[in-house]
Coordinates of C-alpha atoms in Angstrom, one line a residue:
X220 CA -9.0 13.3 -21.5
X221 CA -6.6 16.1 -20.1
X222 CA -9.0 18.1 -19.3
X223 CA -10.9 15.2 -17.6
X224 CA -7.7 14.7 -15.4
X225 CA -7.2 18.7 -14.7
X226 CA -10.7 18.6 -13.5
X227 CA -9.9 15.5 -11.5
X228 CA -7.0 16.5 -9.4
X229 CA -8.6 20.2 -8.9
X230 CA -11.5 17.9 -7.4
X231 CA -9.0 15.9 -5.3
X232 CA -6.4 18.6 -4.9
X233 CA -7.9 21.3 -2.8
X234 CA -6.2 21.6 0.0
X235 CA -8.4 24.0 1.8
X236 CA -11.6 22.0 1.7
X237 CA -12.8 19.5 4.2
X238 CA -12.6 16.5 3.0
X239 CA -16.4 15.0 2.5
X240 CA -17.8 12.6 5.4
X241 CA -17.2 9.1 4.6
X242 CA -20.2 6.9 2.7
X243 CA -21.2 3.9 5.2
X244 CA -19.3 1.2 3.9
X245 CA -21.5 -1.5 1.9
X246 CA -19.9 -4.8 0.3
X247 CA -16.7 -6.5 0.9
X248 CA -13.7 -5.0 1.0
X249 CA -10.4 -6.8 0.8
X250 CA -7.4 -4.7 1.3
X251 CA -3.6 -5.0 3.8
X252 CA -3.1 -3.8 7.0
X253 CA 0.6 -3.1 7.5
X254 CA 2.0 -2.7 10.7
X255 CA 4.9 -0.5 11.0
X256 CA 5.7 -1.2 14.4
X257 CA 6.8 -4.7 13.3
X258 CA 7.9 -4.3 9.8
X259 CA 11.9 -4.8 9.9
X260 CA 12.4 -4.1 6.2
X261 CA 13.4 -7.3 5.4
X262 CA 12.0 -6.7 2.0
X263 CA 10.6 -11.0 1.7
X264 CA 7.2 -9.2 0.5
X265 CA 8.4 -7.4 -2.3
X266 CA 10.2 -11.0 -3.2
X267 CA 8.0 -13.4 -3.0
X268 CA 5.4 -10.8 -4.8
X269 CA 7.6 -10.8 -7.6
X270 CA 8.1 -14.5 -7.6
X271 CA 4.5 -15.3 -7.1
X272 CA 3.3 -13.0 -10.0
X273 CA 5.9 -13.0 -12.6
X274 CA 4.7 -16.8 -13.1
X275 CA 1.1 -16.1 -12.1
X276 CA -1.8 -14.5 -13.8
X277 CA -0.6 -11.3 -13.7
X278 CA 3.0 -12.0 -15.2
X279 CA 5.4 -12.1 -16.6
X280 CA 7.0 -8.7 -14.9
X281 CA 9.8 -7.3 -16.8
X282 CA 13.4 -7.0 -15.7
X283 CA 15.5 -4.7 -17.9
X284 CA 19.1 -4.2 -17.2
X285 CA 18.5 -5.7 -13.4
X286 CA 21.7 -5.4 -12.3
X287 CA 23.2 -2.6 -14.3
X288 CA 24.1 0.6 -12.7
X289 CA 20.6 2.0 -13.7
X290 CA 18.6 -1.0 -13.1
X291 CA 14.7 -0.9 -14.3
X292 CA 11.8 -3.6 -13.6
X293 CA 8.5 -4.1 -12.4
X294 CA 7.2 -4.6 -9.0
X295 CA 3.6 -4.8 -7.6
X296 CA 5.0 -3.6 -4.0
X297 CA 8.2 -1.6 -2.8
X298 CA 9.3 -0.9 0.6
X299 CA 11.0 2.8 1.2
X300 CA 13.5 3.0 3.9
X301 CA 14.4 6.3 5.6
X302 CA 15.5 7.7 9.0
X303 CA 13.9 9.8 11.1
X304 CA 15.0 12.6 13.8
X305 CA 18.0 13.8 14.5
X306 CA 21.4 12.3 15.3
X307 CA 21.8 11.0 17.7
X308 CA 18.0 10.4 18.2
X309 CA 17.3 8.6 15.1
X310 CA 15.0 6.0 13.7
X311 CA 14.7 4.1 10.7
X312 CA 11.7 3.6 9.3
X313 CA 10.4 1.0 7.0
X314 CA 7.3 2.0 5.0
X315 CA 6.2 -1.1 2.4
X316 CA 4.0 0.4 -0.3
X317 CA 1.7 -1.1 -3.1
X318 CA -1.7 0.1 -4.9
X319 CA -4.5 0.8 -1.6
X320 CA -7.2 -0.3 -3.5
X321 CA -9.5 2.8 -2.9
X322 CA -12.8 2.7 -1.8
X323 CA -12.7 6.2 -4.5
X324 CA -9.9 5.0 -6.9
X325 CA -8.8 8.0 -9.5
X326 CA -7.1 5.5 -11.7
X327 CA -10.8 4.0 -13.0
X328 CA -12.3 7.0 -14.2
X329 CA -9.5 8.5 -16.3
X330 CA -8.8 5.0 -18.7
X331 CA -9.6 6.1 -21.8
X332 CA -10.7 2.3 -22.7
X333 CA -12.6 0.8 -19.3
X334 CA -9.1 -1.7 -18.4
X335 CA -9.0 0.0 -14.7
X336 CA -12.0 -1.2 -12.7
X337 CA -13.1 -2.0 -9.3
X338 CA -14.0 -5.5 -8.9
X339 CA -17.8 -5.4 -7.5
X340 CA -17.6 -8.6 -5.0
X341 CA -14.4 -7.8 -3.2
X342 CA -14.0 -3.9 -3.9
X343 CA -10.1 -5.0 -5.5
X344 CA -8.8 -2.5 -8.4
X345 CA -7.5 -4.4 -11.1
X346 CA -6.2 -3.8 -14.7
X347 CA -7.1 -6.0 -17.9
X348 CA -3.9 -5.8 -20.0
X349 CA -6.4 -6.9 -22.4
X350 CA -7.4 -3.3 -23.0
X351 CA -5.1 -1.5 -21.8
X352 CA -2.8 0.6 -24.3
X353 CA -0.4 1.6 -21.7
X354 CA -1.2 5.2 -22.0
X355 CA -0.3 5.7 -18.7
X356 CA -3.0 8.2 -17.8
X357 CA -3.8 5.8 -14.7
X358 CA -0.5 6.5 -13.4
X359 CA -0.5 10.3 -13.5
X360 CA -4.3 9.9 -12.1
X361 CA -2.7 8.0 -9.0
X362 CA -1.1 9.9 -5.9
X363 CA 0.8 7.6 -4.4
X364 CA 2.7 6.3 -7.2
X365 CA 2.3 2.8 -7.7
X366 CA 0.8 2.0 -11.0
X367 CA 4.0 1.0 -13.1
X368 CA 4.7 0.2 -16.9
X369 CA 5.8 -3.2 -18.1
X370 CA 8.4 -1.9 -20.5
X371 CA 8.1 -5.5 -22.2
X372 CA 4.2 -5.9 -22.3
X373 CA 3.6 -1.7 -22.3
X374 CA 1.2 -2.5 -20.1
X375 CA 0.1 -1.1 -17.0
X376 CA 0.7 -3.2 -13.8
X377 CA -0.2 -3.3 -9.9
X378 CA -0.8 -4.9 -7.3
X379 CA -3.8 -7.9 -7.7
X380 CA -3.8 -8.7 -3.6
X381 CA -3.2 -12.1 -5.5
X382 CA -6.4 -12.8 -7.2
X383 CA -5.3 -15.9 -8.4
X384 CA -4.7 -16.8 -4.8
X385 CA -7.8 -15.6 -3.0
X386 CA -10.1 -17.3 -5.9
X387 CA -8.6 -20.6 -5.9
X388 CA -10.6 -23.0 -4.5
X389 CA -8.0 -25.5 -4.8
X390 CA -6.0 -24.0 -2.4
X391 CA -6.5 -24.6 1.4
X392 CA -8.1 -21.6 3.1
X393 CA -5.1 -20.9 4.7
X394 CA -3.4 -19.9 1.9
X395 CA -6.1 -18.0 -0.1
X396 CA -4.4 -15.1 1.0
X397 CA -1.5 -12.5 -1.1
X398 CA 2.0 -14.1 -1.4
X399 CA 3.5 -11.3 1.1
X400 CA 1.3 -12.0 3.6
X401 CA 2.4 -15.4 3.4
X402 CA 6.2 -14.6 3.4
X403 CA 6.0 -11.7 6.1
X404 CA 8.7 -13.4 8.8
X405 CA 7.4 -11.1 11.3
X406 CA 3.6 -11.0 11.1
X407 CA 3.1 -7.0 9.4
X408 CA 0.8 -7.9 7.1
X409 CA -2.8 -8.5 7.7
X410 CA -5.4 -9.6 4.8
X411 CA -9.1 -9.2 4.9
X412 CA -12.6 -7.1 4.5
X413 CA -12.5 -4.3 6.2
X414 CA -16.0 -3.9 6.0
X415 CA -16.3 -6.9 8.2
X416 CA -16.2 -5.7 11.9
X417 CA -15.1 -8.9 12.6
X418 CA -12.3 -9.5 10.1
X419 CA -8.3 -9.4 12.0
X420 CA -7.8 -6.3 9.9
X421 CA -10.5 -4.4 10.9
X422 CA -10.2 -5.4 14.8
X423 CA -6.4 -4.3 14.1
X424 CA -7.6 -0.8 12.6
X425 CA -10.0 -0.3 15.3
X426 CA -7.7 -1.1 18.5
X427 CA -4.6 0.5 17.8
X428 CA -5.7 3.6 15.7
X429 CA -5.4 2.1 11.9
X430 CA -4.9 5.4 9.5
X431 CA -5.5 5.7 5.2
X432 CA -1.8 7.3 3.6
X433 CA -2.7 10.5 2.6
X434 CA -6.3 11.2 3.6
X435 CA -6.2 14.5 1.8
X436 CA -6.8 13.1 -1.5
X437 CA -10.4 11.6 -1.0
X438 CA -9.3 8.5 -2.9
X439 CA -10.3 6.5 0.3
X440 CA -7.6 3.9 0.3
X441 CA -8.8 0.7 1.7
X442 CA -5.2 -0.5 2.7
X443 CA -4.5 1.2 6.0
X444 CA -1.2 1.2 8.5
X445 CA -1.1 0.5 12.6
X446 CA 1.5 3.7 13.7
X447 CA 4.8 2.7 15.2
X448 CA 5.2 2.6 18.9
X449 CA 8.4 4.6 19.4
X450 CA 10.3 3.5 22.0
X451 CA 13.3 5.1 24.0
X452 CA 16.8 3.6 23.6
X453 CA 18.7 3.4 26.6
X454 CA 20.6 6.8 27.2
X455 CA 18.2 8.8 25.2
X456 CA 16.9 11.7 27.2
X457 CA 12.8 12.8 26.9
X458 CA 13.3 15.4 24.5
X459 CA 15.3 13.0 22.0
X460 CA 12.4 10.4 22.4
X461 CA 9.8 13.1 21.9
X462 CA 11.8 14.5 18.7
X463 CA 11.3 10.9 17.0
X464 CA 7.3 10.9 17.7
X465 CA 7.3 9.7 21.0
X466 CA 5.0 11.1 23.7
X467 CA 4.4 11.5 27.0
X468 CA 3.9 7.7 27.9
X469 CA 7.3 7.0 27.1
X470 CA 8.9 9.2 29.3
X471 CA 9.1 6.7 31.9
X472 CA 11.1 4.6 29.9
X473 CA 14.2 6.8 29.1
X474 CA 17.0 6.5 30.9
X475 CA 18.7 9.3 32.8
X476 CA 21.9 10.6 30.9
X477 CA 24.8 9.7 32.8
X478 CA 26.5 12.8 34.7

């Protein structure tokens, strides 16, 4: 099994090579579209996906020592916070994360007893705690870090997009759709196939340039993020806007520093 996940991440790894071309997409797709430009952070995703799932199917998620100095639990979706630039010109940037259900996922192969597995209608990976021992060789497998361990269960968890949402039929259509989407005060979330040319999310990947998190990694992650539209503050000089990711169109927008 070590050698199988050596021989995966050489595979994955290589820097140097082009990534392959992308297989024509066939089947559904379900996955998130996060917007970044509207994401304030307010963290009522990663809530109401811990509230939803730690009495849903997928629960109960452990919380050890939650409000100790060192605190531990599970969560199915995080959001990391940072700033960007240089003072004065800074930004801070929001960035939720949660498993991208990849088109390619390396977490399926490496399970040494078959509990990671692509669901074949909706392309969702998903874990049966049924079978799985908690080895945690899914986790290493993963690069972007968001397979966790139940400590209680010693199971592996993720993120389900809800299943127990999308698949029941007793629920209005509305609200067949992942808890944070519902909860998402400002609108950042987008659920749907983005196979379907159609579909919100794929209109929204299309139209304003809809990117994978680490492309170099051939997982192809089927969650993808809309870029934030940087915007000057007033006082901020070209340069300053330019040094936060801002281009050329925004120029017109910064004020002239006072003399």
């Amino acid at each position: 099994m070590i050698a199988s996940l050596l021989a995966l991440f050489r595979r994955r790894g290589d820097g140097d090579a082009a990534p392959p071309p992308e297989a024509p997409p066939t089947g559904r797709q379900l996955a998130l579209v996060i917007d970044l430009n509207v994401c304030v952070g307010c963290h009522a995703c990663v809530t109401s996906c811990k509230e939803w799932n730690t009495f849903g199917a997928a629960g109960p998620l452990a919380d050890e020592n939650a409000y100790g100095a060192a605190p531990t639990g599970t969560f199915f979706n995080r959001v990391q916070t940072y700033e960007a630039g240089v003072f004065p010109a800074t930004d801070t940037i929001h960035f939720p994360k949660s498993c991208l259900h990849c088109e390619d996922p390396p977490c399926v192969p490496v399970c040494p007893t078959g509990a990671s597995y692509k669901r074949k209608s909706d392309g969702i990976v998903l874990v049966d705690y049924d079978k799985c021992i908690g080895c945690k060789y899914c986790a290493w497998a993963c690069p972007y870090g968001v397979r966790e361990l139940d400590e209680e269960r010693q199971v592996m968890t993720k993120c389900t997009l809800c299943v127990d949402r999308i698949d029941d039929a007793a629920l209005a259509p509305g609200d067949r759709k992942p808890a944070c989407v519902k909860a998402c005060p400002t609108g950042a979330r987008i659920f749907g196939d983005v196979h379907d040319p159609e579909s919100d999310a794929s209109r929204a990947i299309r139209e304003r340039g809809g990117y994978a998190l680490m492309p170099e990694w051939n997982t192809r992650p089927a969650n993808r993020y809309l870029p934030r539209r940087v915007t000057a503050s007033v006082g901020a000089t070209a340069h300053e806007t330019r040094a936060l990711g801002g281009g050329a169109e925004d120029d017109a927008n910064v004020a002239p520093k006072a003399r």
